[in-house]
Each structure stands twice: as C-alpha cells, then as structure tokens.
Short mmCIF file of C-alpha atoms in Angstrom, two decimals:
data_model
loop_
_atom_site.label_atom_id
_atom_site.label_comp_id
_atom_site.label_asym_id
_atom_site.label_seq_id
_atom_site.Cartn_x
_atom_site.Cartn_y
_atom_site.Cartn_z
CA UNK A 1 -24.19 -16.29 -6.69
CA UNK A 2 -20.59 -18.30 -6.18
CA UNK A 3 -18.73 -19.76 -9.21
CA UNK A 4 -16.20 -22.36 -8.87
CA UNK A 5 -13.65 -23.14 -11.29
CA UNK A 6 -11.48 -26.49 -11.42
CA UNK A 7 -7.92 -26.00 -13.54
CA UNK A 8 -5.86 -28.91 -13.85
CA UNK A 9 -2.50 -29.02 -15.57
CA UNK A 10 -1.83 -31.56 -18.34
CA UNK A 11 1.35 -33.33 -19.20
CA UNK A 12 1.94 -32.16 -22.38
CA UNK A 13 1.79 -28.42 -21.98
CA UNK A 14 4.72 -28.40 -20.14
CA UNK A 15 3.71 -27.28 -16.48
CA UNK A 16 3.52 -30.13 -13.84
CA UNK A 17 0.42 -32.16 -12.75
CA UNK A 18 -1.80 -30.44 -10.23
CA UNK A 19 -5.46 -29.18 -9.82
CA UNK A 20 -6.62 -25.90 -8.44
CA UNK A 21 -9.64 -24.61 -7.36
CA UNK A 22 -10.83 -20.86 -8.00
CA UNK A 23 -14.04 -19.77 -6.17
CA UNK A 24 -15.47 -15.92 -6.43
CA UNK A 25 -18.74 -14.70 -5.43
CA UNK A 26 -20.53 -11.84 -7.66
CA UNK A 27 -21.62 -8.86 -6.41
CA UNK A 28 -25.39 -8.76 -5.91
CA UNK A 29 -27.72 -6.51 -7.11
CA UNK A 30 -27.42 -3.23 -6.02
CA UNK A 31 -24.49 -4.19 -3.80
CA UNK A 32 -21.27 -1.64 -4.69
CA UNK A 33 -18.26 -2.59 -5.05
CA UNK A 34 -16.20 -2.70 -1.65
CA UNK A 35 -12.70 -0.74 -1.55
CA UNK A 36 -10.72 -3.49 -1.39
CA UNK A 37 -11.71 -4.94 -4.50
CA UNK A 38 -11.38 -1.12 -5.86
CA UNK A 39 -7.86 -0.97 -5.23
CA UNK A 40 -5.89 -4.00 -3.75
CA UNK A 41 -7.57 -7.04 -6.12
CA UNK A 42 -7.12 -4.84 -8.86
CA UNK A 43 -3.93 -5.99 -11.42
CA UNK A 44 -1.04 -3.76 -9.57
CA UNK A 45 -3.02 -3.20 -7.02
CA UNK A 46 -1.42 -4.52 -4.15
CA UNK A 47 2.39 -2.44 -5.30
CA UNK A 48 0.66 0.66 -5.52
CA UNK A 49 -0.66 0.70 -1.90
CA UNK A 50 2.83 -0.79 -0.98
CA UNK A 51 4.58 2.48 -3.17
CA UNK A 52 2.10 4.92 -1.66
CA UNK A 53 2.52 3.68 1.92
CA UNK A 54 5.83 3.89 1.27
CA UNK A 55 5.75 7.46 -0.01
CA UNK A 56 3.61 8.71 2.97
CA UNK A 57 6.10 6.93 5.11
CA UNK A 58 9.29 9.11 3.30
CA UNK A 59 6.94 12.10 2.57
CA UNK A 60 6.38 12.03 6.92
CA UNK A 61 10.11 10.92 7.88
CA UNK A 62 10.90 14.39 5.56
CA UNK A 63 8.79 16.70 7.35
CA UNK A 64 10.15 15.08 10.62
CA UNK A 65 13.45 16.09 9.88
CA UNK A 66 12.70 19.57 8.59
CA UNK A 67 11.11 20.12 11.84
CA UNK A 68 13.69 18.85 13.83
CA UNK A 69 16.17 20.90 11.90
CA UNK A 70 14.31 24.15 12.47
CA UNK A 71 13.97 23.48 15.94
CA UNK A 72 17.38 22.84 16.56
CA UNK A 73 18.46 26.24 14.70
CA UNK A 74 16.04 28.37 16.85
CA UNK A 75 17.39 26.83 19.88
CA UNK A 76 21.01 27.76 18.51
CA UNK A 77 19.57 31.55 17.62
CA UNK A 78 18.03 31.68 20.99
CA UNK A 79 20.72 30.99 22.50
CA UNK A 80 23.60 33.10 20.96
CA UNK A 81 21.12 35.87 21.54
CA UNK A 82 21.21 34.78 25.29
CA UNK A 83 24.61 34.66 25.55
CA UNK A 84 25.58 38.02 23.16
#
C-alpha cells in the first residue's frame, strides 16, 4: 500500500510558498522491518551510525598505534641485546 501526502505552505504562517510531496510505502503483511529503516530512518539515526563509524574508526587507529609502538620497542630490545 503507498500513501502520498501533498503539504503546501500558506502565506500567513510565515514560511514561503511551496508544495511538497511525501510518498511512503507500508510494510506488508508479514514483511519485517528492513535494517535500514531499524537504524538510519530512525530520528538520530543517521548521527549515531556517523558517531559509531567514527568510534570504530578511532577505536582501530588506537590499536594501530599500540601495535606499532610495541613493535618498535621489541625491535629496540632486540637489538640492544644484539649489540650488548
């Protein structure tokens, strides 16, 4: 089933003259609910994938580092023991 819905602005409350058009379709029987409309059409829903994306993105550059970090001091380690 699709619904349509036709806004227009009017003068006198203040917003300027234009018409939109708004079309959804409802889900059908039995049909679930995909994850997009779960998460990202949901109010908010679109900054909290942006926040945990960027999270992940920090959370990854972090373990990155620590890792390069640790390398880099067993390479020093290894190699004072080399050379003492």
């Amino acid at each position: 089933m699709m619904i349509a819905v036709q806004l227009g602005a009017m003068r006198r409350s203040g917003t300027t003259i234009g018409d939109s058009l708004v079309a959804f379709r409802l889900a059908r029987p039995g049909e679930a609910p995909s994850l997009w409309s779960r998460t990202i059409d949901r109010p908010g829903g679109r900054f909290r994938a942006k926040a945990m994306l960027f999270t992940l993105a920090i959370g990854l550059l972090a373990i990155a580092v620590w890792r390069w970090r640790r390398r880099a001091r067993l390479r020093r380690t290894s190699l004072s023991d080399l050379a003492g």
